[in-house]
Coordinates of C-alpha atoms in Angstrom, one line a residue:
M1 CA 13.0 15.3 -22.0
A2 CA 16.6 16.6 -21.6
S3 CA 18.3 19.5 -23.3
S4 CA 21.9 20.5 -23.7
D5 CA 21.6 23.9 -21.9
G6 CA 20.2 22.5 -18.7
C7 CA 16.6 23.4 -19.4
T8 CA 13.9 21.0 -18.6
S9 CA 11.3 20.2 -21.2
L10 CA 7.9 19.1 -20.0
K11 CA 6.8 17.5 -23.2
Q12 CA 4.5 14.7 -22.1
T13 CA 5.4 11.2 -23.2
S14 CA 2.9 9.2 -21.1
N15 CA 1.3 7.8 -24.3
T16 CA 4.6 5.9 -25.0
F17 CA 4.8 4.4 -21.5
L18 CA 5.5 0.9 -22.8
D19 CA 8.4 2.0 -25.0
N20 CA 9.7 4.2 -22.1
A21 CA 9.5 1.2 -19.7
H22 CA 11.3 -1.1 -22.2
E23 CA 14.1 1.5 -22.6
A24 CA 14.4 1.9 -18.8
L25 CA 14.8 -1.9 -18.2
Q26 CA 17.9 -2.0 -20.5
D27 CA 20.0 -0.1 -18.0
A28 CA 21.1 -2.8 -15.5
G29 CA 22.7 -0.3 -13.1
K30 CA 19.6 1.8 -12.7
V31 CA 17.4 -1.3 -12.3
E32 CA 19.7 -2.5 -9.5
R33 CA 19.5 0.9 -7.7
R34 CA 15.7 0.9 -8.0
N35 CA 15.5 -2.6 -6.6
L36 CA 17.7 -1.6 -3.7
M37 CA 15.6 1.5 -3.1
A38 CA 12.4 -0.5 -3.1
Y39 CA 13.9 -3.0 -0.6
Y40 CA 15.4 -0.4 1.7
M41 CA 12.4 2.0 1.8
H42 CA 10.0 -0.8 2.7
I43 CA 12.1 -1.6 5.8
V44 CA 12.6 1.9 7.1
R45 CA 9.0 2.9 6.6
D46 CA 7.7 -0.1 8.4
A47 CA 10.1 0.4 11.3
A48 CA 9.1 4.1 11.6
V49 CA 5.4 3.2 11.7
D50 CA 5.9 0.3 14.2
Q51 CA 7.9 2.6 16.5
F52 CA 5.3 5.3 16.3
G53 CA 2.6 3.0 17.6
H54 CA -0.5 5.0 16.8
F55 CA 0.0 5.4 13.0
E56 CA -3.4 4.0 11.9
D57 CA -5.4 6.2 14.4
L58 CA -3.6 9.3 13.3
R59 CA -4.0 8.2 9.6
Q60 CA -7.8 8.1 10.0
H61 CA -7.8 11.5 11.8
V62 CA -5.8 13.2 9.1
K63 CA -8.0 11.6 6.4
Q64 CA -11.0 13.2 8.1
V65 CA -9.3 16.5 8.4
K66 CA -8.4 16.5 4.7
Q67 CA -11.9 15.4 3.7
H68 CA -13.4 18.2 5.8
S69 CA -11.1 20.8 4.3
L70 CA -12.0 19.8 0.8
E71 CA -15.7 19.8 1.5
H72 CA -15.4 23.3 2.8
L73 CA -12.6 24.4 0.6
E74 CA -14.1 27.8 -0.4
Y75 CA -14.6 28.8 3.3
Y76 CA -11.0 27.8 4.4
L77 CA -9.5 29.5 1.3
N78 CA -11.2 32.7 2.1
Q79 CA -10.1 32.4 5.8
F80 CA -6.5 31.8 4.7
E81 CA -6.5 34.7 2.3
Q82 CA -7.8 37.1 4.9
A83 CA -5.3 36.0 7.5
A84 CA -2.4 36.0 5.0
L85 CA -3.3 39.5 3.9
Q86 CA -3.3 40.7 7.5
N87 CA 0.2 39.3 7.8
G88 CA 1.4 41.5 5.0
N89 CA 1.4 38.9 2.2
H90 CA 0.1 39.3 -1.4
V91 CA -2.2 36.4 -2.4
H92 CA -2.7 35.5 -6.1
F93 CA -5.0 32.8 -7.6
A94 CA -3.9 31.1 -10.8
E95 CA -6.4 29.2 -12.9
D96 CA -3.8 27.2 -14.8
G97 CA -0.1 26.8 -15.2
D98 CA 0.4 29.6 -17.8
Q99 CA -1.3 32.0 -15.4
L100 CA 0.9 31.0 -12.5
N101 CA 4.0 31.5 -14.7
S102 CA 2.8 34.9 -15.8
I103 CA 2.2 36.0 -12.2
V104 CA 5.7 34.9 -11.1
L105 CA 7.4 36.5 -14.1
D106 CA 5.5 39.8 -13.5
I107 CA 6.6 39.9 -9.8
C108 CA 10.3 39.2 -10.8
Q109 CA 10.2 41.9 -13.5
Q110 CA 8.7 44.4 -11.1
H111 CA 11.8 44.1 -9.0
S112 CA 14.2 43.9 -12.0
A113 CA 15.3 40.4 -10.8
R114 CA 17.8 38.4 -12.8
R115 CA 18.9 35.7 -10.3
I116 CA 16.4 33.4 -8.7
A117 CA 17.1 30.8 -5.9
K118 CA 14.5 28.1 -6.1
G119 CA 13.5 25.4 -3.7
K120 CA 12.0 22.0 -4.7
S121 CA 8.5 22.4 -5.9
M122 CA 6.5 19.8 -7.9
V123 CA 3.9 22.5 -8.6
T124 CA 6.5 24.6 -10.6
E125 CA 7.6 21.3 -12.3
E126 CA 3.9 20.9 -13.3
T127 CA 3.7 24.4 -14.8
G128 CA 7.2 24.4 -16.4
L129 CA 8.2 27.6 -14.5
N130 CA 12.0 27.2 -14.8
D131 CA 11.9 27.2 -18.6
Y132 CA 9.4 30.0 -18.7
L133 CA 11.7 32.3 -16.6
K134 CA 14.8 31.3 -18.4
R135 CA 13.2 32.3 -21.7
A136 CA 12.6 35.7 -20.2
G137 CA 16.4 36.0 -19.5
M138 CA 16.5 35.0 -15.8
K139 CA 18.9 32.6 -14.2
V140 CA 17.1 30.1 -12.1
V141 CA 19.1 27.8 -9.9
E142 CA 17.6 24.8 -8.1
T143 CA 19.0 24.7 -4.5
D144 CA 17.7 21.3 -3.4
L145 CA 20.7 19.0 -3.9
G146 CA 18.7 16.4 -5.9
E147 CA 17.0 19.1 -8.0
Y148 CA 20.4 20.8 -8.6
I149 CA 21.9 17.6 -9.8
I150 CA 19.2 16.9 -12.4
Q151 CA 19.1 20.5 -13.4
Q152 CA 22.8 20.4 -14.3
A153 CA 22.2 17.1 -16.2
G154 CA 19.2 18.6 -18.1
E155 CA 16.8 16.0 -16.8
T156 CA 13.5 15.9 -15.0
P157 CA 12.9 14.4 -11.5
S158 CA 12.4 10.7 -11.2
H159 CA 10.9 10.8 -7.8
I160 CA 8.8 13.4 -6.0
V161 CA 10.9 13.2 -2.8
G162 CA 14.3 12.1 -4.2
P163 CA 14.5 13.7 -7.6
A164 CA 18.0 12.3 -8.4
L165 CA 17.5 8.7 -7.1
H166 CA 18.2 7.4 -10.6
K167 CA 21.7 8.9 -10.5
S168 CA 24.7 6.9 -9.2
A169 CA 27.6 8.6 -7.3
A170 CA 29.9 8.0 -10.2
E171 CA 27.5 9.8 -12.5
V172 CA 27.2 12.8 -10.1
R173 CA 31.0 13.0 -9.8
E174 CA 31.5 13.2 -13.6
L175 CA 28.7 15.7 -13.8
F176 CA 30.4 18.0 -11.2
F177 CA 33.7 17.7 -13.0
A178 CA 32.0 18.9 -16.2
K179 CA 29.8 21.7 -14.7
H180 CA 32.0 23.1 -11.9
D181 CA 35.2 24.9 -13.1
L182 CA 37.1 24.4 -9.8
G183 CA 40.3 22.9 -11.1
E184 CA 41.9 19.6 -10.1
R185 CA 40.2 17.7 -7.3
E186 CA 39.4 14.2 -6.3
L187 CA 35.7 14.1 -5.2
A188 CA 36.5 10.7 -3.8
D189 CA 33.3 10.2 -1.8
T190 CA 29.8 11.6 -1.5
G191 CA 30.8 13.9 1.4
E192 CA 33.2 15.8 -0.9
M193 CA 30.6 16.1 -3.6
V194 CA 28.0 17.5 -1.1
S195 CA 30.6 20.0 0.2
E196 CA 31.4 21.1 -3.4
A197 CA 27.7 21.6 -4.2
R198 CA 27.2 23.6 -1.0
R199 CA 30.1 25.8 -1.9
V200 CA 28.8 26.5 -5.4
L201 CA 25.2 27.1 -4.2
R202 CA 26.2 29.5 -1.5
E203 CA 27.1 32.1 -4.1
H204 CA 23.6 31.8 -5.7
F205 CA 21.9 32.2 -2.3
L206 CA 23.7 35.4 -1.6
K207 CA 23.2 37.0 -5.0
A208 CA 19.6 36.0 -5.7
E209 CA 17.0 38.8 -5.8
V210 CA 14.0 36.5 -5.6
G211 CA 13.4 33.2 -3.8
I212 CA 10.8 30.7 -4.9
I213 CA 9.6 27.8 -2.6
G214 CA 6.7 25.5 -2.3
A215 CA 4.5 24.6 0.6
N216 CA 3.3 21.4 2.2
A217 CA 0.4 23.0 4.0
L218 CA -1.5 26.3 4.2
I219 CA -3.0 27.1 7.6
A220 CA -6.3 28.9 7.4
E221 CA -6.6 30.1 11.0
N222 CA -3.4 32.2 10.9
G223 CA -2.4 32.5 7.2
Y224 CA 0.9 30.7 7.6
S225 CA 2.5 28.3 5.1
M226 CA 4.5 25.2 6.2
L227 CA 7.5 23.8 4.4
V228 CA 9.3 20.6 5.1
T229 CA 13.0 20.0 3.9
N230 CA 16.0 18.0 5.0
E231 CA 18.7 20.4 3.8
G232 CA 17.6 23.8 5.0
N233 CA 17.7 25.3 1.5
G234 CA 14.1 26.3 1.8
D235 CA 14.9 28.7 4.6
L236 CA 17.8 30.2 2.7
C237 CA 15.6 30.8 -0.3
A238 CA 12.9 32.3 1.9
N239 CA 15.0 34.6 4.1
L240 CA 18.1 35.8 2.1
P241 CA 16.4 37.3 -1.1
N242 CA 14.4 40.5 -0.7
V243 CA 11.3 38.9 -2.4
L244 CA 9.8 35.5 -1.6
I245 CA 7.2 33.7 -3.8
V246 CA 5.4 30.7 -2.4
C247 CA 3.9 28.5 -5.2
T248 CA 1.4 25.9 -4.1
T249 CA -2.1 24.5 -4.9
L250 CA -5.5 25.2 -3.5
D251 CA -5.9 21.7 -1.9
R252 CA -3.0 22.3 0.5
V253 CA -5.2 24.3 2.9
V254 CA -6.0 22.9 6.3
P255 CA -8.0 24.6 9.1
R256 CA -5.6 24.7 12.0
S257 CA -1.9 24.5 13.0
E258 CA -2.6 21.2 14.8
D259 CA -3.9 19.7 11.6
A260 CA -0.7 20.6 9.7
T261 CA 1.6 19.1 12.4
A262 CA -0.6 16.0 12.6
M263 CA -0.1 15.6 8.8
L264 CA 3.6 16.2 9.2
R265 CA 3.9 13.2 11.6
L266 CA 2.5 10.9 8.8
L267 CA 4.3 12.6 5.9
V268 CA 7.9 12.2 7.2
R269 CA 7.5 8.6 8.4
S270 CA 6.0 7.6 5.1
A271 CA 8.4 9.6 2.9
T272 CA 11.8 8.8 4.5
G273 CA 11.2 6.7 7.6
Q274 CA 12.3 9.6 9.9
P275 CA 10.4 10.5 13.0
Q276 CA 10.7 14.2 11.9
T277 CA 12.5 16.2 9.2
C278 CA 15.6 18.2 9.8
Y279 CA 13.8 21.4 8.9
T280 CA 10.1 22.3 9.4
S281 CA 9.5 26.0 8.8
F282 CA 6.4 28.1 9.2
Y283 CA 6.3 31.4 7.1
S284 CA 4.0 34.2 8.2
G285 CA 4.9 37.0 5.9
P286 CA 7.4 39.7 5.1
R287 CA 9.9 41.0 7.6
R288 CA 8.6 43.1 10.4
E289 CA 10.3 46.1 12.0
H290 CA 11.8 44.1 14.9
D291 CA 12.9 41.2 12.6
I292 CA 16.6 41.0 11.7
D293 CA 16.1 38.9 8.5
G294 CA 13.5 37.7 6.2
P295 CA 12.1 39.0 2.8
L296 CA 10.8 42.5 2.4
E297 CA 7.9 41.3 0.2
T298 CA 6.1 38.0 0.2
H299 CA 3.7 36.6 -2.5
I300 CA 1.6 33.4 -2.3
V301 CA 0.4 32.0 -5.6
L302 CA -2.4 29.4 -5.4
L303 CA -2.8 27.2 -8.4
D304 CA -6.0 25.5 -9.5
N305 CA -5.1 23.8 -12.8
R306 CA -8.3 21.5 -12.9
R307 CA -8.2 20.7 -9.2
T308 CA -11.7 22.1 -8.7
E309 CA -12.9 19.9 -11.5
I310 CA -11.3 16.9 -9.7
L311 CA -13.0 18.0 -6.5
A312 CA -16.4 17.9 -8.2
S313 CA -15.7 14.4 -9.7
D314 CA -15.6 10.9 -8.5
Y315 CA -11.8 11.2 -8.1
R316 CA -11.9 13.9 -5.3
E317 CA -10.1 11.5 -2.9
M318 CA -6.9 12.0 -4.9
L319 CA -6.8 15.6 -3.6
Q320 CA -6.1 14.1 -0.1
C321 CA -2.6 13.2 -1.3
I322 CA 0.2 14.8 0.8
R323 CA 3.0 14.1 -1.7
C324 CA 5.0 11.7 0.5
G325 CA 6.0 9.3 -2.2
A326 CA 5.2 6.1 -0.2
C327 CA 3.1 4.6 -3.0
L328 CA 6.1 5.0 -5.4
N329 CA 8.5 3.3 -2.9
H330 CA 6.3 0.3 -2.6
C331 CA 5.1 -0.1 -6.2
P332 CA 6.6 -3.0 -8.2
I333 CA 5.9 -1.2 -11.5
Y334 CA 7.8 2.0 -10.4
A335 CA 10.6 -0.1 -8.9
G336 CA 10.9 -1.9 -12.3
V337 CA 10.8 1.0 -14.7
G338 CA 11.5 4.2 -12.7
G339 CA 9.9 7.6 -12.7
H340 CA 10.9 8.8 -16.2
A341 CA 8.9 6.0 -17.9
Y342 CA 5.6 7.7 -16.7
G343 CA 6.4 10.6 -19.1
W344 CA 5.3 13.5 -16.9
V345 CA 5.8 15.2 -13.6
Y346 CA 4.1 12.7 -11.2
P347 CA 5.2 9.1 -11.4
G348 CA 4.1 5.9 -9.7
P349 CA 0.5 5.1 -8.6
M350 CA -0.3 8.6 -7.6
G351 CA 1.0 9.9 -11.0
S352 CA -1.0 7.2 -12.8
V353 CA -4.1 8.9 -11.3
L354 CA -3.1 12.5 -11.3
T355 CA -1.6 12.7 -14.8
P356 CA -4.8 11.7 -16.6
L357 CA -6.8 14.0 -14.4
L358 CA -4.5 17.0 -14.8
T359 CA -3.7 16.5 -18.5
S360 CA -6.1 14.1 -20.3
L361 CA -6.9 10.4 -20.2
E362 CA -6.3 10.3 -24.0
Q363 CA -2.7 11.4 -23.6
S364 CA -2.0 9.1 -20.7
K365 CA -4.3 6.1 -21.0
A366 CA -1.4 3.7 -20.6
L367 CA -0.7 4.8 -17.0
P368 CA -3.8 3.4 -15.3
N369 CA -3.0 0.1 -16.9
A370 CA 0.5 0.1 -15.4
C371 CA -0.7 -1.6 -12.3
T372 CA -0.5 -5.2 -10.9
S373 CA -3.5 -4.6 -8.6
C374 CA -1.4 -5.8 -5.6
G375 CA -2.9 -3.0 -3.5
R376 CA 0.3 -2.2 -1.7
C377 CA 0.0 1.5 -2.6
A378 CA -3.3 1.8 -0.7
E379 CA -1.9 -0.1 2.3
V380 CA 1.0 2.4 2.8
C381 CA -0.8 5.6 1.8
P382 CA -0.9 7.9 4.9
A383 CA -4.0 9.7 3.5
D384 CA -5.8 6.3 3.0
I385 CA -6.5 7.0 -0.7
P386 CA -8.0 4.0 -2.5
L387 CA -5.5 4.2 -5.4
P388 CA -6.3 0.7 -6.9
D389 CA -10.0 1.7 -7.1
L390 CA -9.2 5.0 -8.7
L391 CA -7.0 3.3 -11.3
R392 CA -9.7 0.8 -12.0
D393 CA -12.2 3.6 -12.5
L394 CA -9.9 5.3 -15.0
R395 CA -9.6 2.0 -16.9
H396 CA -13.4 1.9 -17.0
D397 CA -13.5 5.5 -18.3
E398 CA -10.9 4.5 -20.9
T399 CA -13.2 1.7 -22.2
R400 CA -16.3 3.9 -22.0
Q401 CA -14.7 6.7 -24.0
K402 CA -13.4 4.1 -26.5
L403 CA -9.8 5.2 -26.1
S404 CA -8.5 1.6 -26.1
S405 CA -8.3 -0.5 -29.3
S406 CA -11.4 -2.0 -30.7
R407 CA -9.8 -5.5 -30.5
W408 CA -9.2 -5.0 -26.8
R409 CA -12.7 -3.8 -26.1
L410 CA -14.2 -6.7 -28.0
G411 CA -12.1 -9.1 -26.0
M412 CA -13.2 -7.5 -22.7
R413 CA -16.9 -7.7 -23.7
L414 CA -16.6 -11.4 -24.6
H415 CA -14.8 -12.0 -21.3
A416 CA -17.5 -10.1 -19.3
W417 CA -20.3 -12.1 -21.0
L418 CA -18.5 -15.4 -20.4
A419 CA -17.9 -14.5 -16.7
R420 CA -21.7 -13.9 -16.2
H421 CA -22.3 -17.6 -17.2
P422 CA -20.2 -19.5 -14.6
T423 CA -21.0 -23.0 -15.9
L424 CA -20.0 -22.1 -19.5
Y425 CA -16.9 -20.2 -18.2
H426 CA -15.6 -23.2 -16.2
A427 CA -16.2 -25.5 -19.1
V428 CA -14.4 -23.3 -21.6
T429 CA -11.4 -22.5 -19.4
G430 CA -11.2 -26.2 -18.3
L431 CA -11.1 -27.3 -21.9
G432 CA -8.4 -24.7 -22.7
I433 CA -6.3 -25.7 -19.8
F434 CA -6.6 -29.4 -20.6
T435 CA -5.7 -28.8 -24.2
L436 CA -2.6 -26.7 -23.2
H437 CA -1.7 -29.4 -20.8
L438 CA -1.8 -32.1 -23.4
L439 CA 0.2 -30.1 -25.9
G440 CA 2.9 -28.9 -23.5
R441 CA 3.3 -31.6 -20.8
R442 CA 6.4 -33.0 -22.4
K443 CA 8.2 -29.6 -23.0
G444 CA 6.9 -28.0 -19.9
S445 CA 6.4 -24.6 -21.5
F446 CA 5.5 -22.8 -24.7
A447 CA 7.9 -20.4 -26.5
S448 CA 5.0 -18.9 -28.4
L449 CA 1.2 -19.0 -28.3
P450 CA -1.6 -17.5 -30.4
L451 CA -3.1 -14.4 -28.7
A452 CA -0.3 -14.3 -26.1
A453 CA 2.5 -12.7 -28.0
G454 CA 2.8 -10.0 -25.3
W455 CA 3.8 -12.7 -22.8
T456 CA 5.8 -15.0 -24.9
S457 CA 7.9 -12.2 -26.5
Q458 CA 9.6 -11.8 -23.1
R459 CA 9.2 -15.2 -21.4
D460 CA 8.0 -18.7 -21.8
F461 CA 4.5 -19.7 -21.0
P462 CA 4.4 -22.6 -18.5
A463 CA 2.3 -25.6 -19.4
P464 CA -0.7 -26.0 -17.1
E465 CA -1.0 -29.0 -14.8
G466 CA -4.2 -30.2 -16.4
K467 CA -6.9 -29.0 -14.1
T468 CA -8.0 -25.5 -13.2
F469 CA -8.1 -24.2 -9.6
M470 CA -11.9 -24.3 -9.7
H471 CA -11.9 -28.0 -10.8
Q472 CA -9.5 -28.9 -8.0
Y473 CA -11.5 -26.8 -5.5
S474 CA -14.8 -28.5 -6.6
A475 CA -13.2 -31.9 -6.2
M476 CA -12.0 -31.2 -2.7
H477 CA -15.4 -29.8 -1.8
R478 CA -17.1 -33.0 -3.1
E479 CA -14.8 -35.2 -1.1
E480 CA -15.5 -33.2 2.0
K481 CA -19.2 -33.4 1.5
A482 CA -18.9 -37.2 1.0
R483 CA -17.0 -37.6 4.3
E484 CA -19.6 -35.5 6.1
H485 CA -22.5 -37.6 4.6
K486 CA -20.7 -40.9 5.6
A487 CA -20.2 -39.7 9.1
A488 CA -23.9 -38.7 9.4
Q489 CA -25.0 -42.1 8.2
A490 CA -22.8 -43.9 10.7
L491 CA -24.2 -41.7 13.5
E492 CA -27.8 -42.4 12.4
Q493 CA -27.2 -46.2 12.4
N494 CA -25.7 -46.1 15.9
T495 CA -28.7 -44.2 17.1
K496 CA -31.2 -46.7 15.7
A497 CA -29.3 -49.6 17.2
G498 CA -29.8 -48.2 20.8
P499 CA -27.3 -47.9 23.5
A500 CA -24.4 -50.2 23.2
A501 CA -23.9 -53.1 25.7
P502 CA -21.3 -52.4 28.4
R503 CA -18.0 -53.5 27.2
R504 CA -15.9 -56.0 29.2
T505 CA -12.2 -56.1 29.8
A506 CA -10.1 -59.1 29.0
Q507 CA -10.5 -60.2 32.7
G508 CA -14.3 -60.1 32.3
R509 CA -14.7 -57.0 34.4
T510 CA -17.1 -54.2 33.5
P511 CA -15.6 -50.7 33.6
A512 CA -17.6 -48.1 35.5
R513 CA -17.2 -44.4 35.9
R514 CA -17.0 -42.5 39.1
N515 CA -16.4 -38.7 39.3
G516 CA -15.5 -38.7 35.6
T517 CA -12.8 -41.4 35.9
E518 CA -13.1 -45.0 34.9
R519 CA -12.8 -47.7 37.5
I520 CA -12.9 -51.5 37.3
E521 CA -15.6 -53.4 39.3
P522 CA -14.4 -56.9 40.4
S523 CA -16.4 -59.9 39.3
L524 CA -16.1 -63.6 40.1
R525 CA -14.9 -65.9 37.3
V526 CA -16.2 -69.4 37.2
D527 CA -12.8 -70.9 36.4
W528 CA -11.1 -69.4 39.5
P529 CA -9.8 -72.1 41.9
R530 CA -11.9 -72.2 45.1
K531 CA -10.6 -73.2 48.5
P532 CA -12.5 -76.1 50.2
D533 CA -14.8 -75.2 53.1
P534 CA -13.2 -76.7 56.2
R535 CA -16.7 -77.0 57.8
K536 CA -17.9 -79.4 55.1
P537 CA -16.6 -82.9 54.5
S538 CA -14.5 -83.3 51.4
G539 CA -15.5 -85.5 48.6
T540 CA -18.5 -85.6 46.4
R541 CA -21.9 -85.0 47.9
P542 CA -24.4 -87.8 47.1
R543 CA -27.2 -86.7 44.9
R544 CA -30.6 -86.4 46.6
E545 CA -34.0 -86.7 45.1
G546 CA -35.2 -83.3 43.9
D547 CA -31.7 -81.9 43.8
D548 CA -31.5 -79.8 40.6
S549 CA -28.0 -78.4 41.1
A550 CA -26.5 -80.8 38.5
S551 CA -29.3 -80.2 35.9
G552 CA -28.4 -76.5 35.6
K553 CA -31.8 -75.3 36.5
K554 CA -32.3 -72.3 38.8
P555 CA -33.2 -73.6 42.3
A556 CA -36.5 -72.6 43.8
A557 CA -36.6 -69.7 46.2
H558 CA -35.6 -70.6 49.7
P559 CA -38.7 -70.7 51.9
G560 CA -37.0 -68.7 54.5
G561 CA -34.0 -68.6 56.6
P562 CA -32.9 -71.3 59.1
R563 CA -35.8 -73.0 60.8
G564 CA -38.2 -71.6 58.3
K565 CA -37.8 -67.9 59.3
K566 CA -37.7 -65.1 56.8
P567 CA -34.3 -64.0 55.5
R568 CA -32.6 -61.3 57.6
R569 CA -32.3 -57.9 56.2
R570 CA -28.8 -56.5 56.0
P571 CA -28.3 -53.2 57.8
D572 CA -28.4 -50.2 55.5
H573 CA -24.8 -49.3 56.5
D574 CA -23.5 -52.7 55.7

């Protein structure tokens, strides 16, 4: 997708995603930089969200605002158009990319413009505006540093926020030596390279007749457009040239200024981990009489390009995207192969949904399948877009439209039929696992397997342990049920046997409880030594007739106390 003259070709190569990905994985240096980016962005984003404290609440609020805006899109577009016209702007509607390019070219030709200073805009990447204007004889210079670097290299962006993330500092240094005729210099560090780019771009800012920028939001109540940058180049493109053209899409409109700033608080933290950007600008229209700077004429071009079709489809949630790039930063597929492998303007999970919707599913059917279903993109999306669900729906559409191979569709139908019969499914998979276990238990892995060449061509297939997860889970479940049954039987037997006899200690004492604590009641043991009663004569008492003490029989009740009286009652307090 690169050309020798610095022009960017937008020829779509999404249908060769697997070949693109294989090629991207061969460059070890770029793979290392992507891995570092994925690790770093995860940390800074989470830190920014945790420090904010109310991220999830604001996320749900912004989601509701975006849904409300899309449900009443026609109303808010009309309101924005009327307010923008009152501010002195010219508002244009473009049905597709060709129409947007024609509108912009016509505006430039009306003012005999030859030099154009351009800010970063994914919409103009989508329409191929740079190439279109260059073919008309105009010089278009990207002023965002990342966009400027890849323009000089004749490449396309690899990331929607950091277009030149795939470039190393050494590559940028050599590129500047080749493109900037500034004599001998060192460019020893990135600071010197940034200073040189600023010095070169300053000339283009001052000589440009037309400035072209994008917009992060359109505010319906006042007709303003909001732009977020970290370099300030957007303000220079908007204020130095005599003519300003804002290129954006219909779905950027929100009802109020408060809605735009609420979205901004999510956008920046999700994109770069900052609490706010260096530059957030609101453009109302052309210069007024009392203004000392600003454009003399301002045009706003609103692109549809199938977005109203998306709005009327089951994929309308994708229009809630605020272009922060968080899903790219956290996607293992993007981190592995980079943005160019996706073969068009929008990479990563959001591109895997947008590209089929904006072009065609037939041209990009490989992209919805470039997903591990980890769900991380949905977790970090500030607009709460269910990206995994949308990707799954696109895969379903692919099968329904018979875009995948007949062999693949047959395999999926067989798998679906088997999954609807759990007993048979477990039996077949168990047999397969057991067979692979027997064949590979000595080697530990397979270098090749029938019907698994896609796996074994890149890595060995580990030999299974012998039992599937479901078999192991079922065995654990049966053991647990057996333990519960055994415990229930033991409890039932104890209940039938009645209350247990009080246990005795080794000293023959019976424990008792008082106030929840156990105490020991004293008891007399028969083998304890007894002291002789001094009131009785020692020796053996002669046995009398009728005396049953020696026979072990219980003596008859005493007829009464001494002298035949009834036994005395002990006082109650005794």
